[in-house]
mmCIF file with all atom_site columns, C-alpha atoms in Angstrom:
data_model
loop_
_atom_site.group_PDB
_atom_site.id
_atom_site.type_symbol
_atom_site.label_atom_id
_atom_site.label_alt_id
_atom_site.label_comp_id
_atom_site.label_asym_id
_atom_site.label_entity_id
_atom_site.label_seq_id
_atom_site.pdbx_PDB_ins_code
_atom_site.Cartn_x
_atom_site.Cartn_y
_atom_site.Cartn_z
_atom_site.occupancy
_atom_site.B_iso_or_equiv
_atom_site.pdbx_formal_charge
_atom_site.auth_seq_id
_atom_site.auth_comp_id
_atom_site.auth_asym_id
_atom_site.auth_atom_id
_atom_site.pdbx_PDB_model_num
ATOM 1   C CA . MET A 1 1   ? 0.000   0.000  0.000   1.00 0.00 ? 272 MET A CA 1
ATOM 2   C CA . ASN A 1 2   ? 1.387   3.398  -0.994  1.00 0.00 ? 273 ASN A CA 1
ATOM 3   C CA . PRO A 1 3   ? 1.320   6.048  1.728   1.00 0.00 ? 274 PRO A CA 1
ATOM 4   C CA . LEU A 1 4   ? -0.753  9.137  0.982   1.00 0.00 ? 275 LEU A CA 1
ATOM 5   C CA . LEU A 1 5   ? 1.394   12.240 0.616   1.00 0.00 ? 276 LEU A CA 1
ATOM 6   C CA . ILE A 1 6   ? -0.406  15.497 1.275   1.00 0.00 ? 277 ILE A CA 1
ATOM 7   C CA . HIS A 1 7   ? 1.428   18.671 0.314   1.00 0.00 ? 278 HIS A CA 1
ATOM 8   C CA . PRO A 1 8   ? -0.188  21.395 2.452   1.00 0.00 ? 279 PRO A CA 1
ATOM 9   C CA . ASP A 1 9   ? 0.774   24.275 0.141   1.00 0.00 ? 280 ASP A CA 1
ATOM 10  C CA . LEU A 1 10  ? -1.105  22.597 -2.706  1.00 0.00 ? 281 LEU A CA 1
ATOM 11  C CA . GLU A 1 11  ? -4.301  21.915 -0.738  1.00 0.00 ? 282 GLU A CA 1
ATOM 12  C CA . LEU A 1 12  ? -7.101  23.753 -2.531  1.00 0.00 ? 283 LEU A CA 1
ATOM 13  C CA . HIS A 1 13  ? -8.553  25.625 0.451   1.00 0.00 ? 284 HIS A CA 1
ATOM 14  C CA . VAL A 1 14  ? -5.094  26.784 1.540   1.00 0.00 ? 285 VAL A CA 1
ATOM 15  C CA . GLN A 1 15  ? -4.370  28.031 -1.979  1.00 0.00 ? 286 GLN A CA 1
ATOM 16  C CA . LEU A 1 16  ? -7.686  29.881 -2.159  1.00 0.00 ? 287 LEU A CA 1
ATOM 17  C CA . ILE A 1 17  ? -7.026  31.606 1.174   1.00 0.00 ? 288 ILE A CA 1
ATOM 18  C CA . ARG A 1 18  ? -3.650  32.801 -0.101  1.00 0.00 ? 289 ARG A CA 1
ATOM 19  C CA . ILE A 1 19  ? -5.136  34.068 -3.381  1.00 0.00 ? 290 ILE A CA 1
ATOM 20  C CA . LEU A 1 20  ? -7.920  35.894 -1.516  1.00 0.00 ? 291 LEU A CA 1
ATOM 21  C CA . ALA A 1 21  ? -5.345  37.515 0.791   1.00 0.00 ? 292 ALA A CA 1
ATOM 22  C CA . ILE A 1 22  ? -3.381  38.626 -2.270  1.00 0.00 ? 293 ILE A CA 1
ATOM 23  C CA . LEU A 1 23  ? -6.509  39.984 -3.952  1.00 0.00 ? 294 LEU A CA 1
ATOM 24  C CA . GLU A 1 24  ? -7.551  41.812 -0.802  1.00 0.00 ? 295 GLU A CA 1
ATOM 25  C CA . LYS A 1 25  ? -4.216  43.546 -0.275  1.00 0.00 ? 296 LYS A CA 1
ATOM 26  C CA . ALA A 1 26  ? -2.740  43.883 -3.769  1.00 0.00 ? 297 ALA A CA 1
ATOM 27  C CA . SER A 1 27  ? -5.472  44.324 -6.387  1.00 0.00 ? 298 SER A CA 1
ATOM 28  C CA . LEU A 1 28  ? -5.229  48.114 -6.499  1.00 0.00 ? 299 LEU A CA 1
ATOM 29  C CA . ASN A 1 29  ? -2.405  50.592 -6.102  1.00 0.00 ? 300 ASN A CA 1
ATOM 30  C CA . ARG A 1 30  ? -2.644  53.881 -4.189  1.00 0.00 ? 301 ARG A CA 1
ATOM 31  C CA . ASN A 1 31  ? -4.415  55.502 -7.149  1.00 0.00 ? 302 ASN A CA 1
ATOM 32  C CA . ASP A 1 32  ? -7.033  52.724 -7.228  1.00 0.00 ? 303 ASP A CA 1
ATOM 33  C CA . THR A 1 33  ? -5.590  51.421 -10.503 1.00 0.00 ? 304 THR A CA 1
ATOM 34  C CA . LEU A 1 34  ? -5.758  47.690 -11.129 1.00 0.00 ? 305 LEU A CA 1
ATOM 35  C CA . VAL A 1 35  ? -2.252  46.198 -10.901 1.00 0.00 ? 306 VAL A CA 1
ATOM 36  C CA . LEU A 1 36  ? -2.771  42.520 -10.168 1.00 0.00 ? 307 LEU A CA 1
ATOM 37  C CA . ASN A 1 37  ? -2.227  40.198 -13.116 1.00 0.00 ? 308 ASN A CA 1
ATOM 38  C CA . ILE A 1 38  ? -1.568  36.442 -13.116 1.00 0.00 ? 309 ILE A CA 1
ATOM 39  C CA . GLU A 1 39  ? 2.219   36.899 -12.987 1.00 0.00 ? 310 GLU A CA 1
ATOM 40  C CA . LYS A 1 40  ? 2.040   39.080 -9.893  1.00 0.00 ? 311 LYS A CA 1
ATOM 41  C CA . ILE A 1 41  ? -0.354  36.616 -8.279  1.00 0.00 ? 312 ILE A CA 1
ATOM 42  C CA . ALA A 1 42  ? 2.316   33.947 -8.814  1.00 0.00 ? 313 ALA A CA 1
ATOM 43  C CA . VAL A 1 43  ? 5.063   36.117 -7.296  1.00 0.00 ? 314 VAL A CA 1
ATOM 44  C CA . PHE A 1 44  ? 2.957   37.261 -4.358  1.00 0.00 ? 315 PHE A CA 1
ATOM 45  C CA . ASP A 1 45  ? 1.885   33.676 -3.663  1.00 0.00 ? 316 ASP A CA 1
ATOM 46  C CA . PHE A 1 46  ? 5.582   32.720 -3.692  1.00 0.00 ? 317 PHE A CA 1
ATOM 47  C CA . PHE A 1 47  ? 6.206   35.445 -1.107  1.00 0.00 ? 318 PHE A CA 1
ATOM 48  C CA . LEU A 1 48  ? 3.369   34.164 1.100   1.00 0.00 ? 319 LEU A CA 1
ATOM 49  C CA . ARG A 1 49  ? 4.842   30.658 0.967   1.00 0.00 ? 320 ARG A CA 1
ATOM 50  C CA . HIS A 1 50  ? 8.342   32.053 1.626   1.00 0.00 ? 321 HIS A CA 1
ATOM 51  C CA . PRO A 1 51  ? 7.969   34.994 4.049   1.00 0.00 ? 322 PRO A CA 1
ATOM 52  C CA . VAL A 1 52  ? 11.715  35.017 4.748   1.00 0.00 ? 323 VAL A CA 1
ATOM 53  C CA . ILE A 1 53  ? 12.329  35.940 1.108   1.00 0.00 ? 324 ILE A CA 1
ATOM 54  C CA . LEU A 1 54  ? 9.613   38.605 1.255   1.00 0.00 ? 325 LEU A CA 1
ATOM 55  C CA . PHE A 1 55  ? 11.310  39.995 4.359   1.00 0.00 ? 326 PHE A CA 1
ATOM 56  C CA . GLU A 1 56  ? 14.724  40.034 2.635   1.00 0.00 ? 327 GLU A CA 1
ATOM 57  C CA . VAL A 1 57  ? 13.398  41.644 -0.562  1.00 0.00 ? 328 VAL A CA 1
ATOM 58  C CA . LEU A 1 58  ? 11.725  44.419 1.440   1.00 0.00 ? 329 LEU A CA 1
ATOM 59  C CA . LYS A 1 59  ? 14.842  44.896 3.551   1.00 0.00 ? 330 LYS A CA 1
ATOM 60  C CA . MET A 1 60  ? 17.153  45.111 0.520   1.00 0.00 ? 331 MET A CA 1
ATOM 61  C CA . ALA A 1 61  ? 14.787  47.635 -1.116  1.00 0.00 ? 332 ALA A CA 1
ATOM 62  C CA . ASP A 1 62  ? 14.806  49.656 2.126   1.00 0.00 ? 333 ASP A CA 1
ATOM 63  C CA . LYS A 1 63  ? 11.011  49.324 2.422   1.00 0.00 ? 334 LYS A CA 1
ATOM 64  C CA . LYS A 1 64  ? 8.967   49.248 5.612   1.00 0.00 ? 335 LYS A CA 1
ATOM 65  C CA . ILE A 1 65  ? 8.451   45.675 6.818   1.00 0.00 ? 336 ILE A CA 1
ATOM 66  C CA . PRO A 1 66  ? 4.957   45.466 8.357   1.00 0.00 ? 337 PRO A CA 1
ATOM 67  C CA . PHE A 1 67  ? 5.453   42.055 9.971   1.00 0.00 ? 338 PHE A CA 1
ATOM 68  C CA . THR A 1 68  ? 7.845   40.105 12.152  1.00 0.00 ? 339 THR A CA 1
ATOM 69  C CA . LEU A 1 69  ? 9.046   36.703 11.043  1.00 0.00 ? 340 LEU A CA 1
ATOM 70  C CA . GLU A 1 70  ? 7.879   33.842 13.210  1.00 0.00 ? 341 GLU A CA 1
ATOM 71  C CA . GLU A 1 71  ? 10.285  31.156 14.383  1.00 0.00 ? 342 GLU A CA 1
ATOM 72  C CA . HIS A 1 72  ? 8.781   28.411 12.214  1.00 0.00 ? 343 HIS A CA 1
ATOM 73  C CA . GLU A 1 73  ? 9.066   30.674 9.153   1.00 0.00 ? 344 GLU A CA 1
ATOM 74  C CA . ARG A 1 74  ? 12.760  31.325 9.732   1.00 0.00 ? 345 ARG A CA 1
ATOM 75  C CA . ASN A 1 75  ? 13.673  27.718 10.417  1.00 0.00 ? 346 ASN A CA 1
ATOM 76  C CA . SER A 1 76  ? 11.450  25.755 8.061   1.00 0.00 ? 347 SER A CA 1
ATOM 77  C CA . ILE A 1 77  ? 12.689  23.505 5.298   1.00 0.00 ? 348 ILE A CA 1
ATOM 78  C CA . SER A 1 78  ? 11.028  25.740 2.701   1.00 0.00 ? 349 SER A CA 1
ATOM 79  C CA . SER A 1 79  ? 12.863  28.818 3.998   1.00 0.00 ? 350 SER A CA 1
ATOM 80  C CA . ASN A 1 80  ? 16.201  27.018 3.976   1.00 0.00 ? 351 ASN A CA 1
ATOM 81  C CA . TYR A 1 81  ? 15.583  25.365 0.598   1.00 0.00 ? 352 TYR A CA 1
ATOM 82  C CA . PRO A 1 82  ? 13.123  27.532 -1.361  1.00 0.00 ? 353 PRO A CA 1
ATOM 83  C CA . SER A 1 83  ? 11.830  26.284 -4.674  1.00 0.00 ? 354 SER A CA 1
ATOM 84  C CA . ARG A 1 84  ? 11.112  28.599 -7.578  1.00 0.00 ? 355 ARG A CA 1
ATOM 85  C CA . GLU A 1 85  ? 8.509   26.145 -8.879  1.00 0.00 ? 356 GLU A CA 1
ATOM 86  C CA . GLY A 1 86  ? 5.435   28.249 -8.050  1.00 0.00 ? 357 GLY A CA 1
ATOM 87  C CA . LEU A 1 87  ? 6.749   31.305 -9.865  1.00 0.00 ? 358 LEU A CA 1
ATOM 88  C CA . TYR A 1 88  ? 5.865   29.823 -13.246 1.00 0.00 ? 359 TYR A CA 1
ATOM 89  C CA . ARG A 1 89  ? 2.692   27.789 -12.631 1.00 0.00 ? 360 ARG A CA 1
ATOM 90  C CA . PHE A 1 90  ? 0.396   30.295 -14.339 1.00 0.00 ? 361 PHE A CA 1
ATOM 91  C CA . GLU A 1 91  ? -2.101  27.668 -15.469 1.00 0.00 ? 362 GLU A CA 1
ATOM 92  C CA . GLU A 1 92  ? -2.620  26.581 -11.864 1.00 0.00 ? 363 GLU A CA 1
ATOM 93  C CA . TYR A 1 93  ? -3.235  30.185 -10.804 1.00 0.00 ? 364 TYR A CA 1
ATOM 94  C CA . ARG A 1 94  ? -5.683  30.667 -13.676 1.00 0.00 ? 365 ARG A CA 1
ATOM 95  C CA . LYS A 1 95  ? -7.678  27.698 -12.371 1.00 0.00 ? 366 LYS A CA 1
ATOM 96  C CA . LEU A 1 96  ? -7.720  29.133 -8.850  1.00 0.00 ? 367 LEU A CA 1
ATOM 97  C CA . VAL A 1 97  ? -8.857  32.497 -10.221 1.00 0.00 ? 368 VAL A CA 1
ATOM 98  C CA . GLN A 1 98  ? -11.633 30.738 -12.162 1.00 0.00 ? 369 GLN A CA 1
ATOM 99  C CA . ILE A 1 99  ? -12.880 29.091 -8.967  1.00 0.00 ? 370 ILE A CA 1
ATOM 100 C CA . LEU A 1 100 ? -12.971 32.444 -7.171  1.00 0.00 ? 371 LEU A CA 1
ATOM 101 C CA . LEU A 1 101 ? -14.669 34.044 -10.180 1.00 0.00 ? 372 LEU A CA 1
ATOM 102 C CA . ILE A 1 102 ? -17.380 31.364 -10.211 1.00 0.00 ? 373 ILE A CA 1
ATOM 103 C CA . TYR A 1 103 ? -18.135 32.096 -6.549  1.00 0.00 ? 374 TYR A CA 1
ATOM 104 C CA . GLY A 1 104 ? -18.202 35.841 -7.154  1.00 0.00 ? 375 GLY A CA 1
ATOM 105 C CA . HIS A 1 105 ? -15.120 36.591 -5.059  1.00 0.00 ? 376 HIS A CA 1
ATOM 106 C CA . LEU A 1 106 ? -13.284 38.491 -7.793  1.00 0.00 ? 377 LEU A CA 1
ATOM 107 C CA . THR A 1 107 ? -13.773 40.420 -10.988 1.00 0.00 ? 378 THR A CA 1
ATOM 108 C CA . VAL A 1 108 ? -11.658 40.413 -14.127 1.00 0.00 ? 379 VAL A CA 1
ATOM 109 C CA . THR A 1 109 ? -10.974 43.523 -16.166 1.00 0.00 ? 380 THR A CA 1
ATOM 110 C CA . VAL A 1 110 ? -9.352  43.052 -19.557 1.00 0.00 ? 381 VAL A CA 1
ATOM 111 C CA . THR A 1 111 ? -7.267  45.973 -20.817 1.00 0.00 ? 382 THR A CA 1
ATOM 112 C CA . ASP A 1 112 ? -6.966  47.191 -24.397 1.00 0.00 ? 383 ASP A CA 1
ATOM 113 C CA . SER A 1 113 ? -3.791  45.094 -24.669 1.00 0.00 ? 384 SER A CA 1
ATOM 114 C CA . LYS A 1 114 ? -5.888  42.021 -23.752 1.00 0.00 ? 385 LYS A CA 1
ATOM 115 C CA . GLU A 1 115 ? -4.214  41.587 -20.357 1.00 0.00 ? 386 GLU A CA 1
ATOM 116 C CA . PRO A 1 116 ? -6.554  40.535 -17.537 1.00 0.00 ? 387 PRO A CA 1
ATOM 117 C CA . PHE A 1 117 ? -6.309  42.251 -14.152 1.00 0.00 ? 388 PHE A CA 1
ATOM 118 C CA . TYR A 1 118 ? -7.996  40.906 -11.036 1.00 0.00 ? 389 TYR A CA 1
ATOM 119 C CA . ASN A 1 119 ? -9.815  42.625 -8.195  1.00 0.00 ? 390 ASN A CA 1
ATOM 120 C CA . ILE A 1 120 ? -11.543 41.276 -5.091  1.00 0.00 ? 391 ILE A CA 1
ATOM 121 C CA . THR A 1 121 ? -15.286 41.870 -4.798  1.00 0.00 ? 392 THR A CA 1
ATOM 122 C CA . GLU A 1 122 ? -17.247 42.832 -1.689  1.00 0.00 ? 393 GLU A CA 1
ATOM 123 C CA . ARG A 1 123 ? -18.395 39.232 -1.536  1.00 0.00 ? 394 ARG A CA 1
ATOM 124 C CA . GLY A 1 124 ? -14.747 38.105 -1.574  1.00 0.00 ? 395 GLY A CA 1
ATOM 125 C CA . LYS A 1 125 ? -13.868 40.597 1.171   1.00 0.00 ? 396 LYS A CA 1
ATOM 126 C CA . ASN A 1 126 ? -16.798 39.421 3.293   1.00 0.00 ? 397 ASN A CA 1
ATOM 127 C CA . PHE A 1 127 ? -15.803 35.809 2.742   1.00 0.00 ? 398 PHE A CA 1
ATOM 128 C CA . ILE A 1 128 ? -12.185 36.260 3.790   1.00 0.00 ? 399 ILE A CA 1
ATOM 129 C CA . ASP A 1 129 ? -13.292 38.373 6.774   1.00 0.00 ? 400 ASP A CA 1
ATOM 130 C CA . GLN A 1 130 ? -15.219 35.332 8.035   1.00 0.00 ? 401 GLN A CA 1
ATOM 131 C CA . ILE A 1 131 ? -12.136 33.085 7.995   1.00 0.00 ? 402 ILE A CA 1
ATOM 132 C CA . ASN A 1 132 ? -10.515 33.613 11.360  1.00 0.00 ? 403 ASN A CA 1
ATOM 133 C CA . THR A 1 133 ? -7.955  30.833 11.407  1.00 0.00 ? 404 THR A CA 1
ATOM 134 C CA . SER A 1 134 ? -4.425  31.714 12.459  1.00 0.00 ? 405 SER A CA 1
ATOM 135 C CA . TYR A 1 135 ? -3.215  30.689 8.994   1.00 0.00 ? 406 TYR A CA 1
ATOM 136 C CA . ALA A 1 136 ? -5.615  33.029 7.157   1.00 0.00 ? 407 ALA A CA 1
ATOM 137 C CA . LEU A 1 137 ? -4.887  35.914 9.507   1.00 0.00 ? 408 LEU A CA 1
ATOM 138 C CA . ARG A 1 138 ? -1.139  35.434 9.018   1.00 0.00 ? 409 ARG A CA 1
ATOM 139 C CA . GLN A 1 139 ? -1.490  35.361 5.214   1.00 0.00 ? 410 GLN A CA 1
ATOM 140 C CA . ARG A 1 140 ? -3.415  38.622 5.340   1.00 0.00 ? 411 ARG A CA 1
ATOM 141 C CA . GLU A 1 141 ? -0.790  40.166 7.621   1.00 0.00 ? 412 GLU A CA 1
ATOM 142 C CA . LEU A 1 142 ? 2.045   39.140 5.292   1.00 0.00 ? 413 LEU A CA 1
ATOM 143 C CA . ALA A 1 143 ? 0.094   40.382 2.261   1.00 0.00 ? 414 ALA A CA 1
ATOM 144 C CA . THR A 1 144 ? 0.038   43.932 3.669   1.00 0.00 ? 415 THR A CA 1
ATOM 145 C CA . ALA A 1 145 ? 3.688   44.133 2.597   1.00 0.00 ? 416 ALA A CA 1
ATOM 146 C CA . PHE A 1 146 ? 2.674   43.951 -1.063  1.00 0.00 ? 417 PHE A CA 1
ATOM 147 C CA . ALA A 1 147 ? 1.769   47.658 -1.088  1.00 0.00 ? 418 ALA A CA 1
ATOM 148 C CA . ALA A 1 148 ? 5.501   48.392 -1.279  1.00 0.00 ? 419 ALA A CA 1
ATOM 149 C CA . LEU A 1 149 ? 5.823   46.148 -4.343  1.00 0.00 ? 420 LEU A CA 1
ATOM 150 C CA . HIS A 1 150 ? 2.811   47.241 -6.449  1.00 0.00 ? 421 HIS A CA 1
ATOM 151 C CA . SER A 1 151 ? 4.805   49.307 -8.916  1.00 0.00 ? 422 SER A CA 1
ATOM 152 C CA . GLN A 1 152 ? 7.349   46.590 -9.635  1.00 0.00 ? 423 GLN A CA 1
ATOM 153 C CA . THR A 1 153 ? 7.116   44.482 -12.758 1.00 0.00 ? 424 THR A CA 1
ATOM 154 C CA . TYR A 1 154 ? 7.067   40.700 -12.745 1.00 0.00 ? 425 TYR A CA 1
ATOM 155 C CA . ARG A 1 155 ? 10.621  40.566 -14.144 1.00 0.00 ? 426 ARG A CA 1
ATOM 156 C CA . ASN A 1 156 ? 11.887  43.032 -11.557 1.00 0.00 ? 427 ASN A CA 1
ATOM 157 C CA . LEU A 1 157 ? 10.328  41.015 -8.739  1.00 0.00 ? 428 LEU A CA 1
ATOM 158 C CA . LEU A 1 158 ? 11.871  37.812 -10.137 1.00 0.00 ? 429 LEU A CA 1
ATOM 159 C CA . ALA A 1 159 ? 15.263  39.502 -10.252 1.00 0.00 ? 430 ALA A CA 1
ATOM 160 C CA . GLN A 1 160 ? 14.917  40.406 -6.568  1.00 0.00 ? 431 GLN A CA 1
ATOM 161 C CA . ILE A 1 161 ? 13.869  36.855 -5.632  1.00 0.00 ? 432 ILE A CA 1
ATOM 162 C CA . THR A 1 162 ? 16.580  35.017 -7.570  1.00 0.00 ? 433 THR A CA 1
ATOM 163 C CA . PRO A 1 163 ? 19.528  35.845 -5.247  1.00 0.00 ? 434 PRO A CA 1
ATOM 164 C CA . HIS A 1 164 ? 17.589  34.324 -2.365  1.00 0.00 ? 435 HIS A CA 1
ATOM 165 C CA . ILE A 1 165 ? 16.938  31.085 -4.250  1.00 0.00 ? 436 ILE A CA 1
ATOM 166 C CA . ASN A 1 166 ? 20.279  30.614 -5.970  1.00 0.00 ? 437 ASN A CA 1
ATOM 167 C CA . GLY A 1 167 ? 22.929  29.262 -3.695  1.00 0.00 ? 438 GLY A CA 1
ATOM 168 C CA . LYS A 1 168 ? 20.441  27.563 -1.402  1.00 0.00 ? 439 LYS A CA 1
#
């Protein structure tokens, strides 16, 4: 009999909580302009799964860090051996976005250049407000740091992440 391997980061409900936290905190910039595309969702999800790297990127950019790293985040296997895998799984993120769209938790706005941007709806905000688990609250706390990264492009964010992955 093969043992069942459950990868917590890939559990659907956990993924949806992270995406909702990202949508809540990073859909709009200070000017209320949509800035969240599928690539940024991938990067921000990477940051939520690797808060040590988020901390280091903010520190190196001399940005305010609105959270304190917890012991388990500093000393976890994923912080010591981060994987860049999630940075390029756009199809997986599109499926998660579709689920949230079906339930009315987000809207999609397509620009003239045919690029979709995502925004959380009131229903999505109300839904995530009802989830009071320590995990969901922590994801929302970490996601507040994304305000400092709104203006950065996907490539720029990748370039800031790479030094923290290479050599580990």
